[in-house]
PDB file of C-alpha atoms in Angstrom:
ATOM      1  CA  UNK A   1      67.470 -27.424 -17.159  1.00 88.00           C
ATOM      2  CA  UNK A   2      65.795 -24.081 -16.450  1.00 90.00           C
ATOM      3  CA  UNK A   3      65.861 -23.639 -19.809  1.00 93.00           C
ATOM      4  CA  UNK A   4      63.854 -26.620 -20.325  1.00 92.00           C
ATOM      5  CA  UNK A   5      61.250 -25.822 -16.677  1.00 92.00           C
ATOM      6  CA  UNK A   6      61.024 -22.717 -18.314  1.00 93.00           C
ATOM      7  CA  UNK A   7      59.626 -23.866 -21.504  1.00 93.00           C
ATOM      8  CA  UNK A   8      57.958 -26.154 -19.584  1.00 92.00           C
ATOM      9  CA  UNK A   9      55.845 -24.403 -17.669  1.00 92.00           C
ATOM     10  CA  UNK A  10      55.025 -21.310 -20.855  1.00 93.00           C
ATOM     11  CA  UNK A  11      53.332 -24.539 -23.072  1.00 93.00           C
ATOM     12  CA  UNK A  12      51.891 -26.836 -20.778  1.00 92.00           C
ATOM     13  CA  UNK A  13      51.134 -25.060 -17.351  1.00 92.00           C
ATOM     14  CA  UNK A  14      50.586 -21.545 -17.796  1.00 91.00           C
ATOM     15  CA  UNK A  15      47.474 -22.011 -20.313  1.00 91.00           C
ATOM     16  CA  UNK A  16      45.526 -23.504 -18.022  1.00 87.00           C
ATOM     17  CA  UNK A  17      46.237 -21.217 -14.095  1.00 84.00           C
ATOM     18  CA  UNK A  18      44.939 -18.226 -12.945  1.00 82.00           C
ATOM     19  CA  UNK A  19      47.323 -15.451 -12.662  1.00 81.00           C
ATOM     20  CA  UNK A  20      47.897 -16.019  -8.870  1.00 77.00           C
ATOM     21  CA  UNK A  21      48.862 -19.429  -9.544  1.00 85.00           C
ATOM     22  CA  UNK A  22      51.324 -17.675 -12.466  1.00 87.00           C
ATOM     23  CA  UNK A  23      53.659 -15.759 -10.220  1.00 84.00           C
ATOM     24  CA  UNK A  24      53.811 -19.459  -8.035  1.00 86.00           C
ATOM     25  CA  UNK A  25      55.283 -21.015 -11.198  1.00 90.00           C
ATOM     26  CA  UNK A  26      57.554 -18.181 -11.806  1.00 91.00           C
ATOM     27  CA  UNK A  27      58.833 -18.023  -8.401  1.00 90.00           C
ATOM     28  CA  UNK A  28      59.470 -21.440  -8.253  1.00 92.00           C
ATOM     29  CA  UNK A  29      61.111 -20.957 -11.773  1.00 91.00           C
ATOM     30  CA  UNK A  30      63.761 -18.305  -9.828  1.00 92.00           C
ATOM     31  CA  UNK A  31      64.257 -21.180  -7.166  1.00 92.00           C
ATOM     32  CA  UNK A  32      65.239 -23.918 -10.369  1.00 92.00           C
ATOM     33  CA  UNK A  33      67.736 -21.067 -12.042  1.00 91.00           C
ATOM     34  CA  UNK A  34      69.073 -20.672  -8.764  1.00 92.00           C
ATOM     35  CA  UNK A  35      69.238 -24.064  -7.740  1.00 93.00           C
ATOM     36  CA  UNK A  36      70.344 -25.981 -10.676  1.00 91.00           C
ATOM     37  CA  UNK A  37      72.361 -23.327 -13.028  1.00 89.00           C
ATOM     38  CA  UNK A  38      75.022 -24.883 -15.394  1.00 90.00           C
ATOM     39  CA  UNK A  39      72.884 -27.976 -15.441  1.00 91.00           C
ATOM     40  CA  UNK A  40      71.596 -29.481 -18.842  1.00 91.00           C
ATOM     41  CA  UNK A  41      68.977 -32.196 -18.473  1.00 90.00           C
ATOM     42  CA  UNK A  42      70.840 -35.074 -19.746  1.00 89.00           C
ATOM     43  CA  UNK A  43      73.500 -34.126 -16.412  1.00 91.00           C
ATOM     44  CA  UNK A  44      70.751 -34.547 -13.802  1.00 92.00           C
ATOM     45  CA  UNK A  45      70.391 -38.071 -11.749  1.00 93.00           C
ATOM     46  CA  UNK A  46      69.203 -38.702  -8.354  1.00 94.00           C
ATOM     47  CA  UNK A  47      72.754 -37.528  -6.240  1.00 94.00           C
ATOM     48  CA  UNK A  48      72.341 -34.180  -7.853  1.00 94.00           C
ATOM     49  CA  UNK A  49      68.103 -33.619  -7.396  1.00 93.00           C
ATOM     50  CA  UNK A  50      68.128 -35.173  -3.212  1.00 94.00           C
ATOM     51  CA  UNK A  51      71.873 -33.071  -2.902  1.00 93.00           C
ATOM     52  CA  UNK A  52      69.749 -29.217  -4.209  1.00 93.00           C
ATOM     53  CA  UNK A  53      67.069 -30.606  -2.683  1.00 93.00           C
ATOM     54  CA  UNK A  54      68.692 -31.087   0.494  1.00 92.00           C
ATOM     55  CA  UNK A  55      69.946 -27.593   0.047  1.00 91.00           C
ATOM     56  CA  UNK A  56      66.763 -26.320  -0.309  1.00 90.00           C
ATOM     57  CA  UNK A  57      65.089 -27.791   2.739  1.00 90.00           C
ATOM     58  CA  UNK A  58      67.950 -26.385   4.765  1.00 88.00           C
ATOM     59  CA  UNK A  59      66.529 -22.753   4.272  1.00 87.00           C
ATOM     60  CA  UNK A  60      62.783 -23.460   3.818  1.00 84.00           C
ATOM     61  CA  UNK A  61      59.458 -24.944   5.642  1.00 82.00           C
ATOM     62  CA  UNK A  62      58.771 -28.979   4.813  1.00 85.00           C
ATOM     63  CA  UNK A  63      55.300 -27.782   2.789  1.00 83.00           C
ATOM     64  CA  UNK A  64      57.331 -24.786   1.445  1.00 87.00           C
ATOM     65  CA  UNK A  65      60.194 -27.757  -0.035  1.00 90.00           C
ATOM     66  CA  UNK A  66      57.218 -30.723  -0.350  1.00 91.00           C
ATOM     67  CA  UNK A  67      55.641 -27.574  -3.103  1.00 91.00           C
ATOM     68  CA  UNK A  68      58.592 -27.250  -4.749  1.00 93.00           C
ATOM     69  CA  UNK A  69      59.292 -30.539  -5.417  1.00 93.00           C
ATOM     70  CA  UNK A  70      55.923 -31.243  -6.846  1.00 94.00           C
ATOM     71  CA  UNK A  71      56.016 -29.023  -9.286  1.00 94.00           C
ATOM     72  CA  UNK A  72      59.564 -29.941 -10.397  1.00 95.00           C
ATOM     73  CA  UNK A  73      59.080 -33.627 -10.180  1.00 94.00           C
ATOM     74  CA  UNK A  74      55.889 -33.197 -12.624  1.00 94.00           C
ATOM     75  CA  UNK A  75      58.135 -31.177 -15.295  1.00 94.00           C
ATOM     76  CA  UNK A  76      60.664 -34.033 -14.532  1.00 95.00           C
ATOM     77  CA  UNK A  77      58.137 -36.753 -15.491  1.00 95.00           C
ATOM     78  CA  UNK A  78      57.235 -34.449 -18.972  1.00 94.00           C
ATOM     79  CA  UNK A  79      60.523 -34.389 -19.349  1.00 93.00           C
ATOM     80  CA  UNK A  80      61.417 -37.975 -20.197  1.00 93.00           C
ATOM     81  CA  UNK A  81      57.827 -38.366 -21.878  1.00 94.00           C
ATOM     82  CA  UNK A  82      59.785 -35.550 -24.489  1.00 90.00           C
ATOM     83  CA  UNK A  83      62.482 -38.251 -24.481  1.00 92.00           C
ATOM     84  CA  UNK A  84      64.622 -35.487 -22.857  1.00 93.00           C
ATOM     85  CA  UNK A  85      65.605 -37.703 -20.126  1.00 92.00           C
ATOM     86  CA  UNK A  86      65.787 -41.328 -20.709  1.00 91.00           C
ATOM     87  CA  UNK A  87      65.294 -42.697 -17.209  1.00 93.00           C
ATOM     88  CA  UNK A  88      63.154 -41.925 -13.933  1.00 94.00           C
ATOM     89  CA  UNK A  89      65.520 -40.485 -12.276  1.00 94.00           C
ATOM     90  CA  UNK A  90      63.208 -38.816  -9.143  1.00 91.00           C
ATOM     91  CA  UNK A  91      61.387 -41.805  -8.057  1.00 94.00           C
ATOM     92  CA  UNK A  92      64.171 -42.339  -4.583  1.00 94.00           C
ATOM     93  CA  UNK A  93      64.440 -38.419  -3.971  1.00 91.00           C
ATOM     94  CA  UNK A  94      63.046 -37.656  -0.659  1.00 93.00           C
ATOM     95  CA  UNK A  95      62.360 -33.757   0.304  1.00 90.00           C
ATOM     96  CA  UNK A  96      63.558 -32.980   3.767  1.00 87.00           C
ATOM     97  CA  UNK A  97      63.390 -29.590   5.698  1.00 83.00           C
ATOM     98  CA  UNK A  98      65.921 -29.283   8.766  1.00 77.00           C
ATOM     99  CA  UNK A  99      63.858 -25.726   9.814  1.00 66.00           C
ATOM    100  CA  UNK A 100      60.490 -25.655  11.959  1.00 59.00           C
ATOM    101  CA  UNK A 101      56.865 -25.565   9.863  1.00 53.00           C
ATOM    102  CA  UNK A 102      53.690 -24.402  10.890  1.00 51.00           C
ATOM    103  CA  UNK A 103      52.084 -26.585  13.072  1.00 55.00           C
ATOM    104  CA  UNK A 104      49.387 -28.336  10.458  1.00 62.00           C
ATOM    105  CA  UNK A 105      45.969 -29.465  12.168  1.00 81.00           C
ATOM    106  CA  UNK A 106      42.458 -29.801  13.240  1.00 90.00           C
ATOM    107  CA  UNK A 107      40.365 -27.793  16.442  1.00 94.00           C
ATOM    108  CA  UNK A 108      38.245 -30.658  18.834  1.00 93.00           C
ATOM    109  CA  UNK A 109      35.276 -30.341  19.275  1.00 93.00           C
ATOM    110  CA  UNK A 110      35.566 -28.950  22.004  1.00 94.00           C
ATOM    111  CA  UNK A 111      37.832 -26.124  20.740  1.00 95.00           C
ATOM    112  CA  UNK A 112      35.838 -25.448  18.369  1.00 96.00           C
ATOM    113  CA  UNK A 113      33.020 -23.981  20.488  1.00 96.00           C
ATOM    114  CA  UNK A 114      35.583 -22.973  22.472  1.00 96.00           C
ATOM    115  CA  UNK A 115      36.544 -20.888  19.628  1.00 97.00           C
ATOM    116  CA  UNK A 116      33.605 -20.231  18.285  1.00 97.00           C
ATOM    117  CA  UNK A 117      31.893 -18.727  21.890  1.00 96.00           C
ATOM    118  CA  UNK A 118      35.223 -16.383  21.774  1.00 96.00           C
ATOM    119  CA  UNK A 119      34.349 -14.545  18.824  1.00 97.00           C
ATOM    120  CA  UNK A 120      31.286 -14.322  18.763  1.00 97.00           C
ATOM    121  CA  UNK A 121      31.648 -12.097  21.964  1.00 95.00           C
ATOM    122  CA  UNK A 122      34.633 -10.382  20.870  1.00 94.00           C
ATOM    123  CA  UNK A 123      34.396  -8.865  16.936  1.00 95.00           C
ATOM    124  CA  UNK A 124      37.072  -6.388  17.578  1.00 93.00           C
ATOM    125  CA  UNK A 125      38.478  -6.281  14.242  1.00 91.00           C
ATOM    126  CA  UNK A 126      37.817  -6.959  10.774  1.00 93.00           C
ATOM    127  CA  UNK A 127      40.793 -10.452  11.237  1.00 94.00           C
ATOM    128  CA  UNK A 128      38.063 -11.506  14.160  1.00 96.00           C
ATOM    129  CA  UNK A 129      35.069 -11.358  11.290  1.00 96.00           C
ATOM    130  CA  UNK A 130      37.707 -13.096   9.485  1.00 96.00           C
ATOM    131  CA  UNK A 131      38.514 -15.994  11.591  1.00 96.00           C
ATOM    132  CA  UNK A 132      34.967 -16.344  12.278  1.00 97.00           C
ATOM    133  CA  UNK A 133      33.307 -16.844   8.917  1.00 97.00           C
ATOM    134  CA  UNK A 134      36.223 -19.231   8.097  1.00 96.00           C
ATOM    135  CA  UNK A 135      35.164 -20.934  11.057  1.00 97.00           C
ATOM    136  CA  UNK A 136      31.710 -21.190  10.556  1.00 97.00           C
ATOM    137  CA  UNK A 137      31.896 -21.423   6.327  1.00 97.00           C
ATOM    138  CA  UNK A 138      35.026 -22.751   5.622  1.00 96.00           C
ATOM    139  CA  UNK A 139      36.407 -21.182   3.308  1.00 95.00           C
ATOM    140  CA  UNK A 140      39.580 -20.099   2.026  1.00 93.00           C
ATOM    141  CA  UNK A 141      41.129 -17.520   2.800  1.00 92.00           C
ATOM    142  CA  UNK A 142      40.789 -15.645  -0.595  1.00 91.00           C
ATOM    143  CA  UNK A 143      37.465 -16.286  -0.690  1.00 94.00           C
ATOM    144  CA  UNK A 144      36.588 -14.847   2.548  1.00 95.00           C
ATOM    145  CA  UNK A 145      38.491 -12.112   1.613  1.00 93.00           C
ATOM    146  CA  UNK A 146      36.787 -11.562  -1.334  1.00 93.00           C
ATOM    147  CA  UNK A 147      33.307 -12.024  -0.024  1.00 95.00           C
ATOM    148  CA  UNK A 148      31.333  -8.323  -0.252  1.00 95.00           C
ATOM    149  CA  UNK A 149      27.742  -7.111   1.203  1.00 95.00           C
ATOM    150  CA  UNK A 150      25.950  -8.232  -2.092  1.00 96.00           C
ATOM    151  CA  UNK A 151      26.949 -12.358  -1.690  1.00 96.00           C
ATOM    152  CA  UNK A 152      25.234 -12.331   1.706  1.00 96.00           C
ATOM    153  CA  UNK A 153      22.169 -13.358   1.618  1.00 97.00           C
ATOM    154  CA  UNK A 154      19.928 -11.747   4.709  1.00 96.00           C
ATOM    155  CA  UNK A 155      16.790 -13.833   4.200  1.00 96.00           C
ATOM    156  CA  UNK A 156      17.506 -16.713   3.493  1.00 97.00           C
ATOM    157  CA  UNK A 157      20.928 -17.322   5.265  1.00 97.00           C
ATOM    158  CA  UNK A 158      23.587 -18.085   2.477  1.00 97.00           C
ATOM    159  CA  UNK A 159      26.937 -16.730   1.349  1.00 97.00           C
ATOM    160  CA  UNK A 160      28.148 -17.122  -2.118  1.00 96.00           C
ATOM    161  CA  UNK A 161      31.785 -17.778  -3.137  1.00 95.00           C
ATOM    162  CA  UNK A 162      32.638 -17.067  -6.636  1.00 94.00           C
ATOM    163  CA  UNK A 163      35.611 -15.340  -6.304  1.00 93.00           C
ATOM    164  CA  UNK A 164      38.322 -15.337  -4.653  1.00 90.00           C
ATOM    165  CA  UNK A 165      40.779 -12.150  -3.734  1.00 90.00           C
ATOM    166  CA  UNK A 166      44.989 -12.751  -4.395  1.00 83.00           C
ATOM    167  CA  UNK A 167      47.618 -11.512  -2.600  1.00 77.00           C
ATOM    168  CA  UNK A 168      50.641 -11.892  -5.427  1.00 75.00           C
ATOM    169  CA  UNK A 169      48.687  -9.877  -7.996  1.00 78.00           C
ATOM    170  CA  UNK A 170      46.066  -8.202  -5.462  1.00 80.00           C
ATOM    171  CA  UNK A 171      43.417  -8.344  -7.213  1.00 84.00           C
ATOM    172  CA  UNK A 172      40.418 -10.342  -7.969  1.00 87.00           C
ATOM    173  CA  UNK A 173      40.693 -13.222  -9.328  1.00 84.00           C
ATOM    174  CA  UNK A 174      37.822 -16.256  -9.862  1.00 85.00           C
ATOM    175  CA  UNK A 175      38.072 -19.238  -7.096  1.00 82.00           C
ATOM    176  CA  UNK A 176      40.579 -22.011  -7.236  1.00 79.00           C
ATOM    177  CA  UNK A 177      37.976 -24.068  -9.737  1.00 81.00           C
ATOM    178  CA  UNK A 178      34.324 -24.418 -10.985  1.00 81.00           C
ATOM    179  CA  UNK A 179      33.445 -26.183  -7.897  1.00 79.00           C
ATOM    180  CA  UNK A 180      35.127 -23.267  -5.402  1.00 88.00           C
ATOM    181  CA  UNK A 181      31.535 -22.010  -6.482  1.00 94.00           C
ATOM    182  CA  UNK A 182      29.314 -22.341  -4.646  1.00 95.00           C
ATOM    183  CA  UNK A 183      26.291 -21.432  -1.869  1.00 95.00           C
ATOM    184  CA  UNK A 184      27.095 -22.115   1.653  1.00 96.00           C
ATOM    185  CA  UNK A 185      24.126 -22.476   3.925  1.00 96.00           C
ATOM    186  CA  UNK A 186      24.875 -20.197   7.219  1.00 96.00           C
ATOM    187  CA  UNK A 187      23.572 -19.670  10.893  1.00 96.00           C
ATOM    188  CA  UNK A 188      21.386 -16.491  11.386  1.00 97.00           C
ATOM    189  CA  UNK A 189      23.570 -15.893  14.333  1.00 97.00           C
ATOM    190  CA  UNK A 190      26.323 -15.770  11.479  1.00 97.00           C
ATOM    191  CA  UNK A 191      24.411 -13.580   9.356  1.00 97.00           C
ATOM    192  CA  UNK A 192      23.298 -11.034  12.637  1.00 97.00           C
ATOM    193  CA  UNK A 193      27.299 -10.774  13.375  1.00 97.00           C
ATOM    194  CA  UNK A 194      27.941  -9.918   9.491  1.00 97.00           C
ATOM    195  CA  UNK A 195      24.865  -7.196   9.067  1.00 96.00           C
ATOM    196  CA  UNK A 196      26.249  -5.832  12.655  1.00 96.00           C
ATOM    197  CA  UNK A 197      29.697  -5.757  10.870  1.00 96.00           C
ATOM    198  CA  UNK A 198      29.258  -4.799   7.287  1.00 95.00           C
ATOM    199  CA  UNK A 199      31.485  -1.912   6.696  1.00 93.00           C
ATOM    200  CA  UNK A 200      34.413  -4.207   7.741  1.00 93.00           C
ATOM    201  CA  UNK A 201      33.126  -5.905   3.836  1.00 94.00           C
ATOM    202  CA  UNK A 202      34.638  -6.413   1.445  1.00 92.00           C
ATOM    203  CA  UNK A 203      37.961  -7.548   3.566  1.00 90.00           C
ATOM    204  CA  UNK A 204      40.430  -7.625   1.145  1.00 86.00           C
ATOM    205  CA  UNK A 205      40.456  -3.228   1.697  1.00 72.00           C
ATOM    206  CA  UNK A 206      42.540  -4.450   4.395  1.00 63.00           C
ATOM    207  CA  UNK A 207      43.566  -7.970   3.888  1.00 63.00           C
ATOM    208  CA  UNK A 208      46.832  -9.103   4.434  1.00 65.00           C
ATOM    209  CA  UNK A 209      47.734 -12.924   4.877  1.00 73.00           C
ATOM    210  CA  UNK A 210      50.455 -11.855   8.270  1.00 81.00           C
ATOM    211  CA  UNK A 211      47.549 -10.102   9.167  1.00 88.00           C
ATOM    212  CA  UNK A 212      44.800 -13.139   9.849  1.00 91.00           C
ATOM    213  CA  UNK A 213      47.916 -15.301  11.022  1.00 90.00           C
ATOM    214  CA  UNK A 214      48.974 -12.451  14.267  1.00 91.00           C
ATOM    215  CA  UNK A 215      45.483 -12.474  14.854  1.00 94.00           C
ATOM    216  CA  UNK A 216      44.561 -15.953  14.594  1.00 94.00           C
ATOM    217  CA  UNK A 217      47.440 -16.974  17.354  1.00 93.00           C
ATOM    218  CA  UNK A 218      46.824 -13.930  19.418  1.00 95.00           C
ATOM    219  CA  UNK A 219      43.159 -14.972  19.647  1.00 96.00           C
ATOM    220  CA  UNK A 220      43.960 -19.035  20.423  1.00 95.00           C
ATOM    221  CA  UNK A 221      46.343 -17.874  23.208  1.00 94.00           C
ATOM    222  CA  UNK A 222      43.803 -16.146  25.089  1.00 94.00           C
ATOM    223  CA  UNK A 223      41.279 -18.917  25.137  1.00 94.00           C
ATOM    224  CA  UNK A 224      44.602 -21.149  25.136  1.00 94.00           C
ATOM    225  CA  UNK A 225      43.670 -23.291  22.478  1.00 93.00           C
ATOM    226  CA  UNK A 226      47.122 -24.713  20.998  1.00 91.00           C
ATOM    227  CA  UNK A 227      48.313 -23.069  17.920  1.00 90.00           C
ATOM    228  CA  UNK A 228      47.364 -24.063  14.277  1.00 92.00           C
ATOM    229  CA  UNK A 229      47.057 -21.797  10.978  1.00 90.00           C
ATOM    230  CA  UNK A 230      44.477 -19.839   9.440  1.00 93.00           C
ATOM    231  CA  UNK A 231      44.323 -22.444   6.905  1.00 92.00           C
ATOM    232  CA  UNK A 232      43.141 -25.520   9.528  1.00 94.00           C
ATOM    233  CA  UNK A 233      40.055 -23.522  10.054  1.00 96.00           C
ATOM    234  CA  UNK A 234      38.554 -24.727   6.904  1.00 94.00           C
ATOM    235  CA  UNK A 235      39.946 -28.187   8.565  1.00 94.00           C
ATOM    236  CA  UNK A 236      38.205 -27.988  11.255  1.00 95.00           C
ATOM    237  CA  UNK A 237      34.861 -26.874  10.045  1.00 95.00           C
ATOM    238  CA  UNK A 238      35.230 -29.714   8.209  1.00 94.00           C
ATOM    239  CA  UNK A 239      36.325 -32.184  10.651  1.00 93.00           C
ATOM    240  CA  UNK A 240      33.065 -30.774  12.983  1.00 95.00           C
ATOM    241  CA  UNK A 241      30.716 -31.620  10.274  1.00 94.00           C
ATOM    242  CA  UNK A 242      31.603 -34.631   9.756  1.00 92.00           C
ATOM    243  CA  UNK A 243      31.947 -35.291  13.959  1.00 92.00           C
ATOM    244  CA  UNK A 244      28.340 -34.221  13.568  1.00 92.00           C
ATOM    245  CA  UNK A 245      27.488 -36.940  11.536  1.00 92.00           C
ATOM    246  CA  UNK A 246      26.587 -34.680   8.561  1.00 92.00           C
ATOM    247  CA  UNK A 247      27.434 -36.561   5.348  1.00 92.00           C
ATOM    248  CA  UNK A 248      31.135 -36.169   3.908  1.00 92.00           C
ATOM    249  CA  UNK A 249      29.375 -36.157   0.257  1.00 92.00           C
ATOM    250  CA  UNK A 250      27.562 -32.415   2.168  1.00 93.00           C
ATOM    251  CA  UNK A 251      30.956 -31.577   3.791  1.00 92.00           C
ATOM    252  CA  UNK A 252      32.670 -31.694   0.163  1.00 92.00           C
ATOM    253  CA  UNK A 253      30.484 -29.338  -1.979  1.00 92.00           C
ATOM    254  CA  UNK A 254      30.408 -27.501   0.989  1.00 94.00           C
ATOM    255  CA  UNK A 255      34.178 -27.019   0.621  1.00 93.00           C
ATOM    256  CA  UNK A 256      33.459 -27.078  -2.854  1.00 91.00           C
ATOM    257  CA  UNK A 257      35.834 -30.088  -3.159  1.00 88.00           C
ATOM    258  CA  UNK A 258      35.535 -31.301  -6.633  1.00 83.00           C
ATOM    259  CA  UNK A 259      35.058 -35.105  -4.962  1.00 83.00           C
ATOM    260  CA  UNK A 260      34.774 -36.370  -1.933  1.00 83.00           C
ATOM    261  CA  UNK A 261      38.532 -38.215  -1.889  1.00 85.00           C
ATOM    262  CA  UNK A 262      39.675 -34.505  -1.344  1.00 83.00           C
ATOM    263  CA  UNK A 263      37.604 -34.341   1.329  1.00 80.00           C
TER     264      UNK A 263
END
């Protein structure tokens, strides 16, 4: 089983994904090797898959086990196409986790404005600037970390997203996809704030995922807003725009989504 997964990754996934995503697949291969060592594809069945996935779910949060299962399931589907598995052994398998994961949510319109106002008056660290940019643009953390002063148009009030910073490989990489290349219109207030703290850019020189997460948690606690993940700032940005009756097409393009269904 682990041997097939590695071969499947090398042939069908690796040529088409970014280096940072390749690191994730290698990590998932190591997990497959741990959970299914010594088990051949023709020995796999639904109970074995469910039991091993449940074992993994005891150690990680729901989102982590779900992502692992999505990748593993894709490899199993291809194994059936290749004739290495005779029937569907994955559809009845359900990922479970007994470990609490991060809260997923979006800010209410009231809390969005509350956080927005606080940040404009309390830029004390580079993380604060990153949080504000996330709230005002809906950009991904890696995209925000890669922004340089050359990406900011101080006359037209725009920010260009053309690259991303990957923690996995610790360098500038391509964006998630072609659609992620975009120019985002922002307010004069945000542009003025970025100009004031321009020496913080690029943020990846100080960039650690946990650093931004810890700072966001601290800020939310300061103003009595329930904890959310950093990525939920992206969701909150989209929701706030839709709440203010901007079109779904506009929001989708602003987020760099391929289509409005994703949005």
